[in-house]
Short mmCIF file of C-alpha atoms in Angstrom, two decimals:
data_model
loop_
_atom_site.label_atom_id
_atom_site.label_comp_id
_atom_site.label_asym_id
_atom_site.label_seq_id
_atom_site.Cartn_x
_atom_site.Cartn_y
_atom_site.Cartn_z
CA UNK A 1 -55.96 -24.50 -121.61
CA UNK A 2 -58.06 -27.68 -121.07
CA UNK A 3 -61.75 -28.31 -123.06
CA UNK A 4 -63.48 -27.36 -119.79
CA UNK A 5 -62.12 -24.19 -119.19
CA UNK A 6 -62.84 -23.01 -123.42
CA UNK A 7 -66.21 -24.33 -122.60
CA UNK A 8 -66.50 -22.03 -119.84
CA UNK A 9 -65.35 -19.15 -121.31
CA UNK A 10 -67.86 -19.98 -124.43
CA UNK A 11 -71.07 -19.98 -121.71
CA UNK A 12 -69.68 -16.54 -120.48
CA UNK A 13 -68.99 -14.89 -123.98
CA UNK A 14 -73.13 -16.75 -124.82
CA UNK A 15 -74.83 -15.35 -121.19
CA UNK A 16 -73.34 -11.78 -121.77
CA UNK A 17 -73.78 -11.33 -125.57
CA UNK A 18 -77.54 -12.45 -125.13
CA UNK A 19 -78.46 -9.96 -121.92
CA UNK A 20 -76.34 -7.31 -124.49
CA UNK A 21 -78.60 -8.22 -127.27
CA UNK A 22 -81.34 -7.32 -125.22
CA UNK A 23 -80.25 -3.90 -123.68
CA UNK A 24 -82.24 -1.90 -125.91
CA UNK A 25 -85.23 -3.61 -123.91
CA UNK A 26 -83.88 -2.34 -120.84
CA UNK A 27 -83.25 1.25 -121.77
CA UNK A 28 -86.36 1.78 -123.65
CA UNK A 29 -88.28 3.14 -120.72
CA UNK A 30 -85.67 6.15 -120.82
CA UNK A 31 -86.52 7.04 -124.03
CA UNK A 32 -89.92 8.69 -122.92
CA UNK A 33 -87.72 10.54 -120.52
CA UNK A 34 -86.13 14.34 -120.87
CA UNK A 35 -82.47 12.33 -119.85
CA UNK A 36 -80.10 12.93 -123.10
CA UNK A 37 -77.61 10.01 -123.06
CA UNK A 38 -74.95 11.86 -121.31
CA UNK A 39 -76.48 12.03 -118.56
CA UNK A 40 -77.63 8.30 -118.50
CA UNK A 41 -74.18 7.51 -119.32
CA UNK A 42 -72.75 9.39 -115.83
CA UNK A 43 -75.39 7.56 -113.86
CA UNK A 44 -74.63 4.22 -115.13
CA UNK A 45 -71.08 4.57 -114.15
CA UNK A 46 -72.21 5.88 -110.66
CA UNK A 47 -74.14 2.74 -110.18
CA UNK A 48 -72.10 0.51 -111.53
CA UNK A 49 -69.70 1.51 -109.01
CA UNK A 50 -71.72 1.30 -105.91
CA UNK A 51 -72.63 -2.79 -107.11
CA UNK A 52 -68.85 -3.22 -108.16
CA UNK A 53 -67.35 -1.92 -104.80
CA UNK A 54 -70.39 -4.13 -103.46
CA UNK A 55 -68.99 -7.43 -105.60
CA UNK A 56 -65.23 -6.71 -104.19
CA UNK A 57 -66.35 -6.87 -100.36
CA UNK A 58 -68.55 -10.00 -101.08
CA UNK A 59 -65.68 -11.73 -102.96
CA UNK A 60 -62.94 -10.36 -101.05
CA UNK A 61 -61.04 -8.76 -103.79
CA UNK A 62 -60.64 -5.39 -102.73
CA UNK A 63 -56.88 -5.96 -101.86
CA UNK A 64 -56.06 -6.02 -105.69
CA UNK A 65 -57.71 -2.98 -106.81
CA UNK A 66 -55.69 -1.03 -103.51
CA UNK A 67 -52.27 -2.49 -105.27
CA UNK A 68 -53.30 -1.11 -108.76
CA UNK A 69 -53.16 2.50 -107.15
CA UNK A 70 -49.94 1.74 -106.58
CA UNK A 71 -48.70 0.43 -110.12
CA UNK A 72 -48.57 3.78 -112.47
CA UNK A 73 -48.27 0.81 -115.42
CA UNK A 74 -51.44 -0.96 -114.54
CA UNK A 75 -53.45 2.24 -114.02
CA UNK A 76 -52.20 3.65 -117.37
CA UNK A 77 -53.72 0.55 -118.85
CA UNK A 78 -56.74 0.69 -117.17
CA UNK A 79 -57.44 4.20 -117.93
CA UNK A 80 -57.56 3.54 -122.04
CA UNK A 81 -59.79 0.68 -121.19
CA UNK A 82 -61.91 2.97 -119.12
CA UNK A 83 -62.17 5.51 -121.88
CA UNK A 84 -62.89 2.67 -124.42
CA UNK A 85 -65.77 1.24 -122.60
CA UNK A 86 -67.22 5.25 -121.87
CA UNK A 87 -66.64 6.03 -124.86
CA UNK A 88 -68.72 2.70 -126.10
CA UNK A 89 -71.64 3.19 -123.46
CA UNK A 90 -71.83 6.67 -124.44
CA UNK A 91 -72.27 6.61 -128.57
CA UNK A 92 -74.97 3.20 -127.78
CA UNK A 93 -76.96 5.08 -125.06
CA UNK A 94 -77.00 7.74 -127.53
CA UNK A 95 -78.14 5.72 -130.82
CA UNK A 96 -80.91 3.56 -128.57
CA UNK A 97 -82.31 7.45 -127.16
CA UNK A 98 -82.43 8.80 -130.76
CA UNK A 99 -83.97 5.24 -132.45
CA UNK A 100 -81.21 4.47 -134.26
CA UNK A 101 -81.10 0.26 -132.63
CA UNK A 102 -80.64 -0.37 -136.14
CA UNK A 103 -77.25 1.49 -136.46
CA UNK A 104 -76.24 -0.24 -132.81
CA UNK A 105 -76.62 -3.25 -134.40
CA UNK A 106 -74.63 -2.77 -137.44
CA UNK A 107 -71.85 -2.01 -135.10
CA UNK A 108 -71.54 -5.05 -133.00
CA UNK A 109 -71.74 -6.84 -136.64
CA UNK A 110 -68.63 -4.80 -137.60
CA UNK A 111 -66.90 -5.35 -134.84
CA UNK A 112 -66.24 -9.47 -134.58
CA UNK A 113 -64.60 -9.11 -137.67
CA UNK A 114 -62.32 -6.69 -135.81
CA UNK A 115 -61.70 -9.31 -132.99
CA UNK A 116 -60.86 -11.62 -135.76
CA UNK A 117 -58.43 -9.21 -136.93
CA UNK A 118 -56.84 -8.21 -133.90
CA UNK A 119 -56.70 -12.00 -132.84
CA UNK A 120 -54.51 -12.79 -136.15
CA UNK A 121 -52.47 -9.64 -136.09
CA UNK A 122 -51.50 -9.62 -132.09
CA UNK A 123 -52.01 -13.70 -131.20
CA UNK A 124 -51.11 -14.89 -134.19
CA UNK A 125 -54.77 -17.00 -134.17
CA UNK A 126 -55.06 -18.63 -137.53
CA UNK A 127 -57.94 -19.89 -139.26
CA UNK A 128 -59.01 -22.36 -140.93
CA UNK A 129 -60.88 -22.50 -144.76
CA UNK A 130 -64.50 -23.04 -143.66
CA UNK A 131 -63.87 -20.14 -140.72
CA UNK A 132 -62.10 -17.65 -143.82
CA UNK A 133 -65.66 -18.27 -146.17
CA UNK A 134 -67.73 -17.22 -142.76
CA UNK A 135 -65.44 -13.69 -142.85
CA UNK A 136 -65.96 -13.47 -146.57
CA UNK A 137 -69.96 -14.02 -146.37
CA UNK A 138 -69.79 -11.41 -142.93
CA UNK A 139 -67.67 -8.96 -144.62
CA UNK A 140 -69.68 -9.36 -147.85
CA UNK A 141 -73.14 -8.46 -146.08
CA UNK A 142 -71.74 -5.13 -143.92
CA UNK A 143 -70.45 -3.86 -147.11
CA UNK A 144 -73.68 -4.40 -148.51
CA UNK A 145 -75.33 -3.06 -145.05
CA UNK A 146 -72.50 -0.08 -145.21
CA UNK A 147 -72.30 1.19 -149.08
CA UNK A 148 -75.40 1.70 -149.68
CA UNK A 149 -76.14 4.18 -147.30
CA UNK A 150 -73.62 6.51 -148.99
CA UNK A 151 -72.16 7.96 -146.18
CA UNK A 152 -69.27 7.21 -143.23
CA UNK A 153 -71.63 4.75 -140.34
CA UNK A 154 -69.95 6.81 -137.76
CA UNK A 155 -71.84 5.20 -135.08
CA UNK A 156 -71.52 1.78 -136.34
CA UNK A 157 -67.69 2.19 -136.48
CA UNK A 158 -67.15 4.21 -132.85
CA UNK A 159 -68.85 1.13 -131.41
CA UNK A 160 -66.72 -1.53 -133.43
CA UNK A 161 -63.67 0.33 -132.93
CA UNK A 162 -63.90 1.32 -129.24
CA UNK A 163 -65.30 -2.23 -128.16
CA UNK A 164 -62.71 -4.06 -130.19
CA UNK A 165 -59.64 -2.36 -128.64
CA UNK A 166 -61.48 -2.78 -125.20
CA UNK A 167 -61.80 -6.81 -125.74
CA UNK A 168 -58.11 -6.86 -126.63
CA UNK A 169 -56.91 -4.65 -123.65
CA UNK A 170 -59.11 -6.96 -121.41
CA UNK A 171 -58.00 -10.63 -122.67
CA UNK A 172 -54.26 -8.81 -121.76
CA UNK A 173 -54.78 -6.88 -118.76
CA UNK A 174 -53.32 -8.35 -115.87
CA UNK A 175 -56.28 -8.45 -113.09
CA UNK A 176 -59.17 -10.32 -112.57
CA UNK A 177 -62.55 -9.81 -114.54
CA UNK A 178 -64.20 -8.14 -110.96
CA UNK A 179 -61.66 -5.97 -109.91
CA UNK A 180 -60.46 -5.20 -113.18
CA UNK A 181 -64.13 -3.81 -114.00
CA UNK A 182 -64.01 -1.82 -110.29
CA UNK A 183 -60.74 -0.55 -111.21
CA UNK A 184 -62.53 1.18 -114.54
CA UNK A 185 -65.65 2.35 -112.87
CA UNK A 186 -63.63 3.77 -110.10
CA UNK A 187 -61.48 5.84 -112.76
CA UNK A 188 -64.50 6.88 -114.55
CA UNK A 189 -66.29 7.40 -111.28
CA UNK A 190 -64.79 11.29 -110.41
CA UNK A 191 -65.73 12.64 -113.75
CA UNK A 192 -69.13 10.89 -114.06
CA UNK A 193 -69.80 12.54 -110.42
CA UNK A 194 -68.46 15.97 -111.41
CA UNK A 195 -70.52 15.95 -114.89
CA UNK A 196 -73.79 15.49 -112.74
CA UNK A 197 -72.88 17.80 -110.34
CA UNK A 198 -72.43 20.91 -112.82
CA UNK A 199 -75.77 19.43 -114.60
CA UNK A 200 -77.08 20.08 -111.33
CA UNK A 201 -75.65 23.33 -110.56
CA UNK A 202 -77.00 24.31 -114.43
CA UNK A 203 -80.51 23.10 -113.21
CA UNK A 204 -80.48 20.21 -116.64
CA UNK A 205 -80.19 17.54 -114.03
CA UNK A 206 -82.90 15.43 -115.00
CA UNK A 207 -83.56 12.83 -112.03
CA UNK A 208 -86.56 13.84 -109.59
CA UNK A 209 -89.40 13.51 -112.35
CA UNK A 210 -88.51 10.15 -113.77
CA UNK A 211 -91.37 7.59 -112.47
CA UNK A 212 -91.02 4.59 -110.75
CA UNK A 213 -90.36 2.26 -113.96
CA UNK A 214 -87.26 4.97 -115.19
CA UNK A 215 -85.71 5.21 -111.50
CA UNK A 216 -85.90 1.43 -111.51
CA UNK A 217 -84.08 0.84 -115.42
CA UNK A 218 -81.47 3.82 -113.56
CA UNK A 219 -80.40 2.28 -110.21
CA UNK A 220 -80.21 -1.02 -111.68
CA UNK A 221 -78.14 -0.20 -114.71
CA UNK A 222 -75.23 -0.47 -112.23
CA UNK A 223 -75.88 -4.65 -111.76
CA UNK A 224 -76.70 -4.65 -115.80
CA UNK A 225 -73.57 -3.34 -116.88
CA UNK A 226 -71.62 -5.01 -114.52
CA UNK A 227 -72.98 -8.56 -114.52
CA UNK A 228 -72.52 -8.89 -118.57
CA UNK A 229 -69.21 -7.32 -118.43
CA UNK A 230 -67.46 -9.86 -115.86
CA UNK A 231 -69.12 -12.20 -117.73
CA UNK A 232 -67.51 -11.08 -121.04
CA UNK A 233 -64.34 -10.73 -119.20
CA UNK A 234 -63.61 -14.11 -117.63
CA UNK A 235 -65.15 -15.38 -121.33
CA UNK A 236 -62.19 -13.06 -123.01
CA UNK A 237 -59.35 -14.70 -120.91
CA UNK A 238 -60.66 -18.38 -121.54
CA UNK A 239 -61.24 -18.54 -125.65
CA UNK A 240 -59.95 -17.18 -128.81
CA UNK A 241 -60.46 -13.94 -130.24
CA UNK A 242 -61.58 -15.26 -133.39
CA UNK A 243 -64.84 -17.49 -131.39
CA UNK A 244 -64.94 -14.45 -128.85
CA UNK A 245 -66.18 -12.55 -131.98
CA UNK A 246 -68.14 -14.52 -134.17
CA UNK A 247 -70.11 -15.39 -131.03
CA UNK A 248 -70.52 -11.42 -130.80
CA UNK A 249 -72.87 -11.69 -133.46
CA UNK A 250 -75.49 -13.21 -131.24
CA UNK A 251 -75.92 -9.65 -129.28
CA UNK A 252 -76.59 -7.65 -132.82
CA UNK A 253 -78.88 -10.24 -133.55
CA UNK A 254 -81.07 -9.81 -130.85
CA UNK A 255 -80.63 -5.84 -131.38
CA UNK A 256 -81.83 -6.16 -134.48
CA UNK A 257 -84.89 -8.38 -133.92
CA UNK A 258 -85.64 -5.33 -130.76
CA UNK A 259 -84.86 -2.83 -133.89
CA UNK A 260 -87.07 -3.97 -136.20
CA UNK A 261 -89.69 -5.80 -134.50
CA UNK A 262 -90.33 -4.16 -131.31
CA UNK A 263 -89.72 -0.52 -132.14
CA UNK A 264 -90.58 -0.42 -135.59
CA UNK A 265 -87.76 1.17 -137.33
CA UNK A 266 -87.45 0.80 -141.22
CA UNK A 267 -86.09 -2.44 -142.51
CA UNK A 268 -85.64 -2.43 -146.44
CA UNK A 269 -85.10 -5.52 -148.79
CA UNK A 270 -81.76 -4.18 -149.11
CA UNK A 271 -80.68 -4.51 -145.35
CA UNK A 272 -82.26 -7.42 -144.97
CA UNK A 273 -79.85 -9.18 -147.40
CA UNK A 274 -76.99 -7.70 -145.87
CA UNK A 275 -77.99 -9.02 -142.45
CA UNK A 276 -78.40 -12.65 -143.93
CA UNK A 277 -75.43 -13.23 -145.69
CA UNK A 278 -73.88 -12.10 -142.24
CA UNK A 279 -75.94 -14.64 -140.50
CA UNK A 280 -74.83 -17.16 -143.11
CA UNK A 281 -71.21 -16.38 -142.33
CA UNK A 282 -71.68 -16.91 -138.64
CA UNK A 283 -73.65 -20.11 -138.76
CA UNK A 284 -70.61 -21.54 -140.81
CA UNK A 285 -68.13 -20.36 -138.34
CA UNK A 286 -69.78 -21.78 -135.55
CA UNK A 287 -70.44 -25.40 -137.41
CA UNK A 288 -66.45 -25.39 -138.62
CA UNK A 289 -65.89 -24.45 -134.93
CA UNK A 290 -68.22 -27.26 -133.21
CA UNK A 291 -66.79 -29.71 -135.31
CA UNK A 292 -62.93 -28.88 -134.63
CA UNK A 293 -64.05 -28.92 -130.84
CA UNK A 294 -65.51 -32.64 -131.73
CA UNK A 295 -62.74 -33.71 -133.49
CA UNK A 296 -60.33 -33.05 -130.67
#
């Protein structure tokens, strides 16, 4: 793959890991709201259907996602990488609804070392000696994030876990980023309609008495799921596992600045350490990266 193309794929992986970072931003106006994250997660999949389907007529693409039907193969893969990415929406809606941003972001820390680990066990991606000190100074500051809270980060390892697997089902899946995301929302599409259909017929549907500012963050979560994700698709099929992940850490970053700065949740001495020996780790991956790139 030439220089170019790794340098696009780095400016995807950047644009979508930053808008990611951001998200709990975005959602925040839901939190006032009676919505449980269930529900928020059914809508965002309705939405992000409606601007996918929208993508595939612009860009003409609408031809692949009509041959997948037909391909039980491609469809069976496509339907673990649905769950995956449900599954991932649904446990983050849930911890950025119930204040935990903090958590959220010990997740997305977690999970680049995953990506590493995946990259060396399925593409055989090796590293070098300044890239295996940035894993030991990462790995040294979640288990200092992790131990001390004395019990299993369930949340922090459903989102490491299920996003992992979904980055390596992606960089293998054989379709393009758009209709490969259309393909997943479509899947996910019948169940997300028939969950807010019995929420209606239940009378928990909570839509109608959202104000403007909540209706808004709702109808356009289908463009800010789906913009990020192509992004962090066509970024997946262009670099490494190994930089796809350490450049993850810029999106738990960000959550953790919205975590502790703009929502005010508790930030001890303790975590703090954890989170900079992480950031130490990263900076030295990326500097042993930039200069392989320069030396080429």
């Amino acid at each position: 793959m030439s220089i170019s193309a790794k340098l696009k794929g780095w400016h995807y992986a950047f644009a979508c890991y930053a808008i990611w970072g951001t998200f709990p931003i975005y959602w925040y106006p839901l939190n006032s709201s009676a919505m449980p994250a269930d529900q928020i997660l059914a809508q965002r999949i309705v939405w992000s259907v409606v601007f996918a389907v929208f993508l595939l007529i612009i860009f003409k693409q609408s031809r692949a996602v009509l041959r997948a039907f037909t391909k039980p193969k491609i469809l069976a893969i496509f339907f673990l990488s649905s769950f995956l990415i449900a599954l991932n929406w649904l446990v983050y809606l849930w911890a950025i609804t119930n204040h935990h941003v903090l958590d959220a972001s010990l997740g997305y820390f977690i999970n680049p070392l995953f990506n590493v680990f995946l990259g060396r066990l399925v593409f055989k991606e090796r590293l070098n000696k300044p890239q295996l000190l940035a894993l030991c100074f990462a790995t040294a500051g979640i288990l200092w994030l992790a131990i001390p809270a004395g019990q299993i980060p369930w949340v922090a390892l459903l989102l490491a876990g299920s996003f992992g697997f979904y980055a390596l089902i992606r960089k293998l899946a054989p379709m393009e980023a758009l209709a490969g995301l259309a393909l997943e929302t479509l899947l996910l599409s019948p169940f997300a309609l028939a969950y807010l259909f019995f929420c209606y017929t239940q009378n928990t549907l909570v839509f109608s008495e959202l104000n403007s500012l909540q209706l808004g963050v709702l109808l356009g979560s289908g463009a800010a799921t789906t913009i990020p994700l192509l992004w962090f698709a066509m970024g997946a099929r262009q670099i490494s596992m190994s930089l796809l992940g350490m450049l993850q850490y810029i999106s738990p970053t960000l959550q953790f600045l919205c975590g502790s700065l703009l929502f005010g949740e508790a930030l001890s001495i303790t975590r703090l350490i954890g989170y900079s020996l992480v950031w130490i780790g990263v900076a030295i991956f990326l500097l042993a990266m930039r200069k392989k790139m320069q030396n080429k």
